[in-house]
Amino acid sequence: MRKPIMAGNWKLNKTPNETIVFVEEIKPLLAGVDDVEIVICPPFTSINVATYLTKNTNIKVGAQNLYWEKSGAFTGEVSGEMLKELGCDYVIIGHSERRQYFGETDRTVNKKILSAFAAGLIPIVCVGETLQERAAGRIEQVISTQIREGLKGLNAREHGKIIIAYEPVWAIGTGQTATPEQANAAHMLIRKLLTEILGEAAQAVRIQYGGSVKPDNVKELLAQPDIDGALIGGAALKADSFEKLVKFGR
Ligand code: PEP
């Protein structure tokens, strides 16, 4: 049984003060939820306050990015060790916005995944095709390259804990969601690829869906057998909406 994992990707939203307001609002709303893993991913500047306020609760904290070196002359970068010391458990890697605007490639994604594990963080690795790639019938090729290149050097015993987020680029922030069947087909493909890379451990890997997940579509998406959670942008920013998403099964 794979425990569902619901993660909010805040992107470039919420100052530290706004983070305090959100966390204090969401904590009592989610108290006692233990059948779903709950993660919030604030910007770097809010991580400290988020981990402090969620200590000893059922809410975990992730970062949205990291750099693969531990330290050195890399102005503006943050290492996995720094995030771990702040109390992070997760880190999003290879989000399509980072691939599109910040030049991330499968090679940098691979380095980031390995360094996240080395720092004791669990990577949430984003993959997904653009609308053009889907229209050209290239979904399988695109996802396969992202997974094979991105996960190079992983071995099942150490890294079966990885989380994959299937996020079709055309569905992110557009209000256009993949149908549950479209999403599940991609998730099945990803699990097949993971089985080739990780063997039996692939059965335990959680694959999240991301792309305009909202309280009114979450239930049917999560009802699909290979969808094990969601990575949520816009709808994770308000406490009442995030509560409904986390409690999708109730
Ligand atoms: C995301 O940023 O990962 C995302 C899926 O965004 P949204 O839910 O807003 O589409």
Coordinates of N, CA and C and ligand atoms in Angstrom, one line a residue:
M1 N 0.8 -1.2 0.0 CA 0.0 0.0 0.0 C 0.9 1.3 0.0
R2 N 0.6 2.1 -0.9 CA 1.3 3.4 -1.0 C 0.5 4.5 -0.3
K3 N 1.1 5.1 0.7 CA 0.4 6.2 1.4 C 0.3 7.4 0.5
P4 N -0.9 8.0 0.3 CA -0.9 9.2 -0.6 C -0.1 10.3 0.0
I5 N 0.5 11.1 -0.9 CA 1.2 12.3 -0.5 C 0.7 13.5 -1.2
M6 N 0.3 14.5 -0.5 CA -0.3 15.7 -1.0 C 0.7 16.8 -0.7
A7 N 1.2 17.5 -1.7 CA 2.3 18.5 -1.5 C 1.9 19.8 -2.2
G8 N 2.0 20.9 -1.4 CA 1.7 22.2 -2.0 C 3.0 22.9 -2.4
N9 N 3.1 23.2 -3.7 CA 4.2 23.9 -4.3 C 3.8 25.4 -4.3
W10 N 4.4 26.2 -3.4 CA 3.9 27.6 -3.3 C 4.6 28.5 -4.3
K11 N 5.6 28.0 -5.0 CA 6.3 28.8 -6.1 C 6.7 30.1 -5.4
L12 N 6.6 31.2 -6.2 CA 7.1 32.5 -5.6 C 6.0 33.2 -4.9
N13 N 5.5 32.6 -3.8 CA 4.4 33.2 -3.1 C 4.6 33.0 -1.6
K14 N 4.1 34.0 -0.9 CA 4.1 34.0 0.6 C 5.5 34.5 1.2
T15 N 5.4 35.6 1.9 CA 6.5 36.1 2.7 C 6.6 35.3 4.0
P16 N 7.6 35.5 4.8 CA 7.6 34.8 6.1 C 6.4 35.1 6.9
N17 N 6.0 36.4 6.9 CA 4.8 36.7 7.7 C 3.5 36.0 7.2
E18 N 3.4 36.0 5.9 CA 2.2 35.3 5.3 C 2.3 33.8 5.5
T19 N 3.5 33.3 5.6 CA 3.7 31.8 5.9 C 3.2 31.5 7.3
I20 N 3.5 32.4 8.3 CA 3.0 32.2 9.7 C 1.5 32.1 9.7
V21 N 0.9 33.1 9.0 CA -0.6 33.1 9.0 C -1.1 31.8 8.4
F22 N -0.6 31.4 7.3 CA -1.1 30.1 6.6 C -0.9 28.9 7.5
V23 N 0.3 28.8 8.1 CA 0.6 27.6 8.9 C -0.3 27.5 10.1
E24 N -0.4 28.7 10.8 CA -1.3 28.7 12.0 C -2.7 28.4 11.7
E25 N -3.1 28.7 10.5 CA -4.5 28.4 10.0 C -4.7 26.9 9.7
I26 N -3.7 26.4 9.0 CA -3.8 25.0 8.5 C -3.6 24.0 9.6
K27 N -2.8 24.2 10.5 CA -2.4 23.2 11.5 C -3.6 22.6 12.2
P28 N -4.6 23.4 12.8 CA -5.7 22.8 13.4 C -6.6 22.1 12.4
L29 N -6.7 22.6 11.2 CA -7.6 22.0 10.2 C -7.1 20.6 9.8
L30 N -5.8 20.4 9.8 CA -5.3 19.1 9.4 C -4.9 18.2 10.6
A31 N -5.1 18.7 11.8 CA -4.7 17.9 13.0 C -5.4 16.5 12.9
G32 N -4.6 15.5 13.2 CA -5.2 14.2 13.3 C -5.3 13.4 11.9
V33 N -5.0 14.1 10.8 CA -4.9 13.4 9.5 C -3.7 12.5 9.5
D34 N -3.8 11.2 9.5 CA -2.6 10.4 9.4 C -2.6 9.4 8.3
D35 N -3.7 9.4 7.5 CA -3.7 8.5 6.3 C -3.2 9.1 5.1
V36 N -2.7 10.4 5.2 CA -2.2 11.1 4.0 C -0.9 11.8 4.5
E37 N 0.1 11.7 3.7 CA 1.3 12.5 4.0 C 1.2 13.9 3.5
I38 N 1.4 14.9 4.4 CA 1.2 16.3 4.0 C 2.5 17.1 3.9
V39 N 2.7 17.8 2.8 CA 4.0 18.5 2.6 C 3.6 19.9 2.1
I40 N 4.3 20.9 2.7 CA 4.2 22.3 2.1 C 5.7 22.7 1.6
C41 N 5.7 23.3 0.4 CA 7.0 23.7 -0.1 C 7.0 25.2 -0.3
P42 N 7.4 25.9 0.7 CA 7.5 27.4 0.6 C 8.8 27.9 -0.1
P43 N 8.9 29.1 -0.4 CA 10.1 29.7 -0.9 C 11.2 29.5 0.1
F44 N 12.5 29.6 -0.3 CA 13.6 29.4 0.7 C 13.4 30.3 1.9
T45 N 13.0 31.6 1.7 CA 13.0 32.6 2.8 C 11.9 32.2 3.8
S46 N 11.0 31.3 3.5 CA 9.9 31.0 4.5 C 10.2 29.6 5.1
I47 N 11.2 28.9 4.7 CA 11.4 27.5 5.2 C 11.7 27.5 6.7
N48 N 12.5 28.4 7.2 CA 12.8 28.4 8.6 C 11.6 28.5 9.5
V49 N 10.8 29.5 9.2 CA 9.6 29.7 10.0 C 8.6 28.5 9.8
A50 N 8.5 28.0 8.6 CA 7.6 26.8 8.3 C 8.0 25.6 9.1
T51 N 9.3 25.3 9.1 CA 9.8 24.1 9.9 C 9.6 24.3 11.4
Y52 N 9.9 25.5 11.8 CA 9.7 25.8 13.3 C 8.3 25.6 13.7
L53 N 7.4 26.2 12.9 CA 5.9 26.1 13.3 C 5.3 24.8 13.1
T54 N 5.9 23.9 12.3 CA 5.3 22.6 12.0 C 6.0 21.5 12.8
K55 N 7.0 21.8 13.6 CA 7.7 20.8 14.3 C 6.7 20.0 15.2
N56 N 6.9 18.7 15.2 CA 6.0 17.8 15.9 C 4.5 17.8 15.5
T57 N 4.3 18.2 14.2 CA 3.0 18.1 13.7 C 3.0 17.1 12.5
N58 N 1.9 16.9 11.9 CA 1.8 15.9 10.7 C 2.1 16.7 9.4
I59 N 2.6 17.9 9.5 CA 2.9 18.6 8.2 C 4.4 18.7 8.1
K60 N 4.9 18.2 6.9 CA 6.3 18.2 6.6 C 6.6 19.4 5.6
V61 N 7.9 19.7 5.5 CA 8.3 20.9 4.7 C 9.3 20.4 3.7
G62 N 9.1 21.0 2.5 CA 10.0 20.7 1.4 C 10.5 22.0 0.8
A63 N 11.6 22.0 0.1 CA 12.1 23.1 -0.7 C 11.7 23.0 -2.1
Q64 N 11.9 24.0 -2.9 CA 11.5 24.0 -4.3 C 12.6 23.8 -5.3
N65 N 13.8 23.7 -4.7 CA 15.0 23.6 -5.5 C 16.2 23.4 -4.6
L66 N 17.4 23.0 -5.1 CA 18.6 23.0 -4.4 C 19.8 23.0 -5.4
Y67 N 21.0 23.2 -4.9 CA 22.2 23.1 -5.8 C 22.9 21.9 -5.4
W68 N 23.7 21.3 -6.3 CA 24.3 20.0 -6.0 C 25.6 20.0 -5.3
E69 N 26.2 21.2 -5.2 CA 27.5 21.3 -4.4 C 27.1 21.6 -3.0
K70 N 28.0 21.2 -2.0 CA 27.7 21.4 -0.6 C 28.0 22.8 -0.2
S71 N 29.0 23.4 -0.8 CA 29.5 24.7 -0.4 C 30.4 25.3 -1.5
G72 N 30.7 26.5 -1.4 CA 31.7 27.1 -2.4 C 31.3 28.3 -3.0
A73 N 32.0 28.7 -4.1 CA 31.7 29.9 -4.8 C 30.6 29.8 -5.8
F74 N 29.4 29.7 -5.3 CA 28.2 29.5 -6.2 C 27.1 30.5 -5.8
T75 N 27.4 31.7 -6.1 CA 26.5 32.8 -5.6 C 25.0 32.6 -5.9
G76 N 24.3 32.7 -4.8 CA 22.8 32.6 -5.0 C 22.3 31.2 -4.8
E77 N 23.1 30.3 -4.6 CA 22.6 28.9 -4.5 C 22.5 28.4 -3.1
V78 N 21.7 27.3 -2.9 CA 21.5 26.8 -1.6 C 21.7 25.2 -1.6
S79 N 22.4 24.6 -0.7 CA 22.7 23.2 -0.8 C 21.6 22.4 0.0
G80 N 21.7 21.1 -0.3 CA 20.8 20.1 0.4 C 21.1 20.1 1.8
E81 N 22.4 20.2 2.2 CA 22.7 20.1 3.6 C 22.1 21.3 4.4
M82 N 22.1 22.5 3.7 CA 21.5 23.7 4.4 C 20.0 23.5 4.6
L83 N 19.4 22.9 3.6 CA 17.9 22.7 3.7 C 17.6 21.6 4.8
K84 N 18.4 20.6 4.8 CA 18.2 19.5 5.8 C 18.4 20.1 7.2
E85 N 19.4 21.0 7.4 CA 19.6 21.5 8.7 C 18.4 22.4 9.2
L86 N 17.8 23.0 8.2 CA 16.6 23.9 8.5 C 15.4 23.0 8.8
G87 N 15.5 21.7 8.6 CA 14.3 20.8 8.9 C 13.5 20.4 7.7
C88 N 14.0 20.6 6.5 CA 13.3 20.1 5.4 C 13.4 18.6 5.3
D89 N 12.4 17.9 4.8 CA 12.4 16.5 4.5 C 12.4 16.2 3.0
Y90 N 11.9 17.2 2.2 CA 11.7 16.9 0.8 C 12.3 18.1 0.0
V91 N 12.5 17.8 -1.3 CA 12.8 18.9 -2.2 C 12.3 18.6 -3.6
I92 N 11.6 19.6 -4.2 CA 11.1 19.5 -5.6 C 12.3 19.7 -6.5
I93 N 12.4 18.8 -7.5 CA 13.5 18.9 -8.4 C 13.0 18.8 -9.9
G94 N 13.5 19.7 -10.7 CA 13.1 19.7 -12.1 C 11.7 20.1 -12.5
H95 N 11.1 21.0 -11.7 CA 9.8 21.5 -12.0 C 9.9 22.1 -13.4
S96 N 8.8 22.0 -14.2 CA 8.8 22.5 -15.6 C 9.2 24.0 -15.7
E97 N 8.8 24.7 -14.6 CA 9.1 26.2 -14.6 C 10.6 26.4 -14.5
R98 N 11.3 25.5 -13.8 CA 12.7 25.6 -13.7 C 13.4 25.1 -15.0
R99 N 12.8 24.1 -15.6 CA 13.4 23.6 -16.9 C 13.2 24.8 -17.9
Q100 N 12.0 25.4 -17.9 CA 11.7 26.4 -18.9 C 12.4 27.8 -18.7
Y101 N 12.4 28.2 -17.5 CA 13.0 29.6 -17.2 C 14.4 29.6 -16.7
F102 N 14.9 28.5 -16.1 CA 16.2 28.5 -15.5 C 17.1 27.5 -16.0
G103 N 16.9 27.0 -17.2 CA 17.8 26.2 -17.9 C 18.1 24.8 -17.3
E104 N 17.2 24.3 -16.5 CA 17.5 23.0 -16.0 C 17.3 21.9 -17.0
T105 N 18.1 20.9 -17.0 CA 18.1 19.8 -18.0 C 18.1 18.5 -17.2
D106 N 17.9 17.4 -17.9 CA 17.9 16.1 -17.3 C 19.2 15.8 -16.6
R107 N 20.3 16.4 -17.1 CA 21.6 16.3 -16.5 C 21.7 17.0 -15.1
T108 N 21.2 18.2 -15.1 CA 21.2 18.9 -13.8 C 20.2 18.3 -12.8
V109 N 19.1 17.8 -13.4 CA 18.1 17.2 -12.5 C 18.8 16.0 -11.9
N110 N 19.5 15.2 -12.6 CA 20.2 14.0 -12.1 C 21.2 14.4 -11.0
K111 N 22.0 15.4 -11.2 CA 22.9 15.8 -10.1 C 22.2 16.2 -8.9
K112 N 21.1 16.9 -9.1 CA 20.3 17.4 -7.9 C 19.7 16.3 -7.2
I113 N 19.2 15.3 -7.9 CA 18.6 14.1 -7.2 C 19.6 13.4 -6.3
L114 N 20.8 13.2 -6.9 CA 21.8 12.4 -6.2 C 22.3 13.3 -5.0
S115 N 22.4 14.6 -5.1 CA 22.8 15.4 -4.0 C 21.7 15.5 -2.9
A116 N 20.5 15.5 -3.4 CA 19.4 15.5 -2.4 C 19.4 14.3 -1.5
F117 N 19.6 13.1 -2.1 CA 19.7 11.9 -1.3 C 20.9 11.9 -0.4
A118 N 22.0 12.4 -0.9 CA 23.2 12.5 -0.1 C 23.0 13.4 1.1
A119 N 22.2 14.3 1.0 CA 21.9 15.3 2.1 C 20.8 14.7 3.0
G120 N 20.2 13.6 2.7 CA 19.1 13.1 3.5 C 17.7 13.6 3.2
L121 N 17.6 14.2 2.0 CA 16.3 14.7 1.5 C 15.7 13.8 0.5
I122 N 14.3 13.8 0.5 CA 13.6 12.9 -0.5 C 13.3 13.8 -1.7
P123 N 13.8 13.5 -2.9 CA 13.4 14.3 -4.0 C 12.0 14.0 -4.6
I124 N 11.3 15.1 -4.9 CA 10.0 15.0 -5.7 C 10.4 15.4 -7.1
V125 N 10.5 14.5 -8.0 CA 11.1 14.8 -9.3 C 10.0 15.0 -10.3
C126 N 10.0 16.1 -10.9 CA 8.9 16.5 -11.9 C 9.2 16.1 -13.3
V127 N 8.3 15.4 -14.0 CA 8.4 15.1 -15.4 C 7.1 15.4 -16.1
G128 N 7.1 15.5 -17.4 CA 5.9 15.8 -18.1 C 6.1 16.4 -19.5
E129 N 5.2 16.2 -20.3 CA 5.3 16.6 -21.7 C 4.6 18.0 -22.0
T130 N 5.1 18.7 -23.0 CA 4.4 19.9 -23.4 C 3.2 19.5 -24.3
L131 N 2.4 20.5 -24.6 CA 1.2 20.3 -25.5 C 1.7 19.9 -26.9
Q132 N 2.8 20.5 -27.4 CA 3.3 20.2 -28.7 C 3.8 18.7 -28.7
E133 N 4.5 18.4 -27.6 CA 5.0 17.0 -27.6 C 3.9 16.0 -27.5
R134 N 2.8 16.3 -26.8 CA 1.6 15.4 -26.7 C 1.0 15.3 -28.1
A135 N 0.8 16.5 -28.8 CA 0.2 16.5 -30.1 C 1.0 15.7 -31.1
A136 N 2.3 15.7 -30.9 CA 3.2 14.9 -31.9 C 3.3 13.5 -31.5
G137 N 2.5 13.0 -30.5 CA 2.6 11.6 -30.1 C 3.9 11.2 -29.4
R138 N 4.5 12.2 -28.7 CA 5.9 11.9 -28.2 C 5.9 11.7 -26.7
I139 N 4.7 11.6 -26.1 CA 4.6 11.5 -24.6 C 5.6 10.4 -24.0
E140 N 5.5 9.2 -24.6 CA 6.3 8.1 -24.1 C 7.8 8.4 -24.2
Q141 N 8.2 9.0 -25.3 CA 9.6 9.3 -25.6 C 10.1 10.3 -24.6
V142 N 9.3 11.4 -24.4 CA 9.7 12.5 -23.6 C 9.9 12.1 -22.1
I143 N 8.8 11.4 -21.6 CA 8.9 10.9 -20.2 C 10.0 9.9 -20.0
S144 N 10.1 9.0 -21.0 CA 11.1 8.0 -20.8 C 12.5 8.6 -20.7
T145 N 12.8 9.6 -21.6 CA 14.1 10.3 -21.5 C 14.3 11.0 -20.2
Q146 N 13.3 11.7 -19.7 CA 13.4 12.4 -18.5 C 13.6 11.5 -17.3
I147 N 12.9 10.4 -17.3 CA 13.1 9.4 -16.2 C 14.5 8.7 -16.3
R148 N 14.8 8.2 -17.5 CA 16.1 7.4 -17.6 C 17.3 8.3 -17.3
E149 N 17.3 9.5 -17.9 CA 18.5 10.4 -17.7 C 18.5 11.0 -16.3
G150 N 17.3 11.4 -15.8 CA 17.2 12.0 -14.5 C 17.6 11.1 -13.4
L151 N 17.2 9.8 -13.5 CA 17.4 8.9 -12.4 C 18.7 8.0 -12.6
K152 N 19.6 8.4 -13.5 CA 20.8 7.7 -13.7 C 21.6 7.5 -12.4
G153 N 22.1 6.3 -12.2 CA 23.0 6.1 -11.0 C 22.2 5.8 -9.7
L154 N 20.9 5.8 -9.8 CA 20.1 5.5 -8.6 C 20.1 3.9 -8.4
N155 N 20.2 3.5 -7.2 CA 19.9 2.1 -7.0 C 18.8 1.8 -6.0
A156 N 18.1 0.7 -6.2 CA 16.9 0.5 -5.6 C 17.0 0.5 -4.0
R157 N 18.1 -0.1 -3.5 CA 18.2 -0.2 -2.1 C 18.2 1.2 -1.4
E158 N 19.0 2.0 -2.0 CA 19.2 3.4 -1.4 C 18.0 4.3 -1.8
H159 N 17.5 4.2 -3.0 CA 16.7 5.3 -3.5 C 15.3 4.9 -3.9
G160 N 14.8 3.8 -3.4 CA 13.4 3.5 -3.7 C 12.4 4.4 -3.1
K161 N 12.9 5.4 -2.3 CA 12.0 6.4 -1.7 C 11.7 7.6 -2.5
I162 N 12.3 7.6 -3.7 CA 12.1 8.8 -4.6 C 10.6 9.0 -4.9
I163 N 10.2 10.2 -5.1 CA 8.8 10.5 -5.5 C 8.8 11.2 -6.8
I164 N 7.9 10.7 -7.7 CA 7.8 11.3 -9.1 C 6.5 12.1 -9.1
A165 N 6.6 13.3 -9.7 CA 5.4 14.0 -10.0 C 5.2 14.1 -11.5
Y166 N 4.1 13.5 -12.0 CA 3.8 13.6 -13.4 C 3.0 14.9 -13.6
E167 N 3.6 15.9 -14.2 CA 3.0 17.2 -14.4 C 3.0 17.6 -15.9
P168 N 1.9 17.2 -16.6 CA 1.9 17.6 -18.0 C 2.0 19.2 -18.1
V169 N 3.0 19.7 -18.8 CA 3.2 21.1 -18.8 C 2.0 21.9 -19.2
W170 N 1.2 21.4 -20.1 CA 0.0 22.1 -20.5 C -1.1 22.2 -19.5
A171 N -0.9 21.5 -18.4 CA -2.0 21.5 -17.4 C -1.6 22.3 -16.1
I172 N -0.3 22.9 -16.1 CA 0.1 23.6 -15.0 C -0.3 25.0 -15.0
G173 N -1.1 25.4 -14.0 CA -1.6 26.8 -13.9 C -2.5 27.2 -15.0
T174 N -3.0 26.3 -15.8 CA -3.9 26.7 -16.9 C -5.3 26.4 -16.6
G175 N -5.7 25.7 -15.6 CA -7.1 25.3 -15.4 C -7.4 24.1 -16.2
Q176 N -6.5 23.6 -17.1 CA -6.8 22.5 -18.0 C -6.2 21.2 -17.3
T177 N -7.0 20.4 -16.8 CA -6.5 19.2 -16.1 C -6.4 18.0 -17.0
A178 N -5.5 17.1 -16.9 CA -5.5 15.9 -17.6 C -6.7 15.1 -17.1
T179 N -7.4 14.3 -18.0 CA -8.4 13.5 -17.5 C -7.8 12.4 -16.6
P180 N -8.6 11.9 -15.6 CA -8.0 10.8 -14.8 C -7.4 9.7 -15.6
E181 N -8.1 9.4 -16.7 CA -7.5 8.2 -17.5 C -6.2 8.6 -18.2
Q182 N -6.1 9.9 -18.7 CA -4.9 10.3 -19.3 C -3.8 10.3 -18.3
A183 N -4.1 10.8 -17.1 CA -3.1 10.8 -16.1 C -2.6 9.4 -15.7
N184 N -3.6 8.6 -15.5 CA -3.2 7.2 -15.0 C -2.4 6.5 -16.1
A185 N -2.7 6.7 -17.4 CA -1.9 6.1 -18.4 C -0.4 6.5 -18.3
A186 N -0.2 7.8 -18.1 CA 1.2 8.3 -17.9 C 1.8 7.7 -16.7
H187 N 1.0 7.6 -15.6 CA 1.6 7.0 -14.4 C 2.0 5.6 -14.5
M188 N 1.2 4.8 -15.3 CA 1.5 3.4 -15.6 C 2.8 3.3 -16.3
L189 N 2.9 4.2 -17.3 CA 4.2 4.2 -18.1 C 5.4 4.5 -17.2
I190 N 5.2 5.5 -16.3 CA 6.3 5.9 -15.4 C 6.7 4.7 -14.5
R191 N 5.6 4.0 -14.0 CA 5.9 2.8 -13.1 C 6.7 1.7 -13.9
K192 N 6.3 1.6 -15.1 CA 7.0 0.6 -15.9 C 8.5 0.9 -16.1
L193 N 8.7 2.2 -16.4 CA 10.1 2.7 -16.5 C 10.9 2.5 -15.2
L194 N 10.2 2.8 -14.1 CA 10.8 2.7 -12.7 C 11.2 1.3 -12.4
T195 N 10.3 0.4 -12.9 CA 10.6 -1.1 -12.6 C 11.8 -1.5 -13.3
E196 N 12.0 -0.9 -14.5 CA 13.3 -1.3 -15.3 C 14.5 -0.7 -14.5
I197 N 14.3 0.4 -13.9 CA 15.5 1.0 -13.2 C 15.7 0.5 -11.8
L198 N 14.6 0.4 -11.1 CA 14.7 0.1 -9.6 C 14.3 -1.3 -9.3
G199 N 13.7 -2.1 -10.2 CA 13.2 -3.4 -9.9 C 12.0 -3.3 -9.1
E200 N 11.8 -4.3 -8.2 CA 10.7 -4.4 -7.3 C 10.4 -3.2 -6.5
A201 N 11.4 -2.4 -6.2 CA 11.2 -1.2 -5.3 C 10.3 -0.2 -6.0
A202 N 10.1 -0.3 -7.3 CA 9.3 0.6 -8.1 C 7.8 0.6 -7.6
Q203 N 7.4 -0.6 -7.1 CA 6.0 -0.7 -6.6 C 5.8 0.2 -5.4
A204 N 6.8 0.5 -4.7 CA 6.6 1.4 -3.5 C 6.7 2.9 -3.8
V205 N 7.2 3.2 -5.0 CA 7.4 4.6 -5.4 C 6.1 5.3 -5.6
R206 N 5.9 6.5 -4.9 CA 4.7 7.2 -5.1 C 4.8 8.1 -6.3
I207 N 3.8 8.1 -7.1 CA 3.8 9.0 -8.3 C 2.6 9.9 -8.1
Q208 N 2.9 11.2 -8.0 CA 1.9 12.2 -7.8 C 1.5 12.8 -9.2
Y209 N 0.3 13.2 -9.3 CA -0.2 14.0 -10.5 C -0.2 15.5 -10.1
G210 N 0.2 16.3 -11.1 CA 0.2 17.7 -10.8 C -0.3 18.4 -12.1
G211 N -1.1 19.5 -11.9 CA -1.6 20.2 -13.1 C -3.0 20.6 -12.9
S212 N -3.2 21.8 -12.3 CA -4.6 22.3 -12.1 C -5.4 21.4 -11.2
V213 N -4.8 20.7 -10.2 CA -5.6 20.0 -9.2 C -6.3 20.9 -8.3
K214 N -7.6 20.7 -8.2 CA -8.5 21.5 -7.3 C -9.4 20.7 -6.5
P215 N -10.0 21.3 -5.4 CA -10.9 20.5 -4.6 C -12.0 19.7 -5.4
D216 N -12.4 20.3 -6.5 CA -13.5 19.7 -7.2 C -13.1 18.6 -8.2
N217 N -11.8 18.4 -8.5 CA -11.4 17.3 -9.4 C -10.4 16.3 -8.7
V218 N -10.1 16.6 -7.4 CA -9.0 15.8 -6.8 C -9.5 14.3 -6.5
K219 N -10.8 14.2 -6.2 CA -11.2 12.9 -5.8 C -11.1 11.9 -7.0
E220 N -11.6 12.3 -8.2 CA -11.6 11.4 -9.3 C -10.2 11.1 -9.8
L221 N -9.3 12.1 -9.7 CA -7.9 11.8 -10.0 C -7.3 10.8 -9.1
L222 N -7.5 11.0 -7.8 CA -6.8 10.1 -6.8 C -7.5 8.8 -6.7
A223 N -8.6 8.6 -7.4 CA -9.3 7.3 -7.4 C -8.6 6.4 -8.4
Q224 N -7.7 6.9 -9.2 CA -7.0 6.1 -10.2 C -5.9 5.2 -9.5
P225 N -5.8 4.0 -9.9 CA -4.9 3.1 -9.2 C -3.4 3.5 -9.1
D226 N -2.9 4.2 -10.1 CA -1.5 4.5 -10.1 C -1.2 6.0 -9.7
I227 N -2.3 6.7 -9.3 CA -2.1 8.1 -8.8 C -2.0 8.0 -7.3
D228 N -0.9 8.4 -6.8 CA -0.6 8.2 -5.3 C -0.5 9.5 -4.6
G229 N -1.1 10.6 -5.2 CA -1.0 11.9 -4.5 C -1.0 13.0 -5.5
A230 N -0.8 14.2 -5.0 CA -0.8 15.4 -6.0 C 0.2 16.4 -5.6
L231 N 0.8 17.0 -6.6 CA 1.6 18.2 -6.4 C 0.8 19.4 -6.9
I232 N 0.5 20.3 -5.9 CA -0.5 21.3 -6.2 C 0.1 22.7 -6.1
G233 N -0.2 23.5 -7.1 CA 0.3 24.9 -7.1 C -0.8 25.8 -6.5
G234 N -1.5 26.5 -7.4 CA -2.5 27.6 -7.0 C -3.4 27.2 -5.9
A235 N -4.0 26.0 -6.0 CA -5.0 25.6 -5.0 C -4.5 25.2 -3.6
A236 N -3.1 25.2 -3.5 CA -2.5 24.9 -2.2 C -2.2 26.2 -1.4
L237 N -2.5 27.3 -2.0 CA -2.1 28.6 -1.3 C -3.1 29.1 -0.3
K238 N -4.4 28.6 -0.3 CA -5.4 29.0 0.7 C -5.7 27.8 1.6
A239 N -5.7 28.1 2.9 CA -5.8 27.0 3.9 C -7.1 26.2 3.6
D240 N -8.3 26.8 3.4 CA -9.5 26.0 3.2 C -9.4 25.1 2.0
S241 N -8.8 25.6 0.9 CA -8.7 24.7 -0.3 C -7.6 23.6 0.0
F242 N -6.5 23.9 0.6 CA -5.5 22.9 0.9 C -6.1 21.8 1.8
E243 N -6.9 22.3 2.8 CA -7.5 21.3 3.7 C -8.4 20.3 2.9
K244 N -9.2 20.8 1.9 CA -10.1 20.0 1.1 C -9.2 19.0 0.3
L245 N -8.1 19.5 -0.3 CA -7.3 18.6 -1.1 C -6.7 17.5 -0.3
V246 N -6.2 17.8 0.9 CA -5.6 16.8 1.8 C -6.6 15.8 2.2
K247 N -7.8 16.3 2.4 CA -8.9 15.4 2.9 C -9.7 14.8 1.7
F248 N -9.1 14.6 0.6 CA -9.8 14.2 -0.6 C -10.6 12.9 -0.5
G249 N -10.2 12.1 0.5 CA -10.8 10.8 0.6 C -12.0 10.7 1.6
R250 N -12.3 11.9 2.2 CA -13.3 11.9 3.3 C -14.7 12.3 2.8
Ligands
PEP1 C1 2.7 23.1 -9.9 O1 3.2 24.1 -9.8 O2 3.4 22.1 -9.7 C2 1.3 23.0 -10.3 C3 0.8 21.8 -10.6 O3 0.6 24.1 -10.4 P1 -1.0 24.3 -10.5 O4 -1.6 23.3 -9.5 O5 -1.3 25.7 -10.2 O6 -1.4 23.9 -11.9

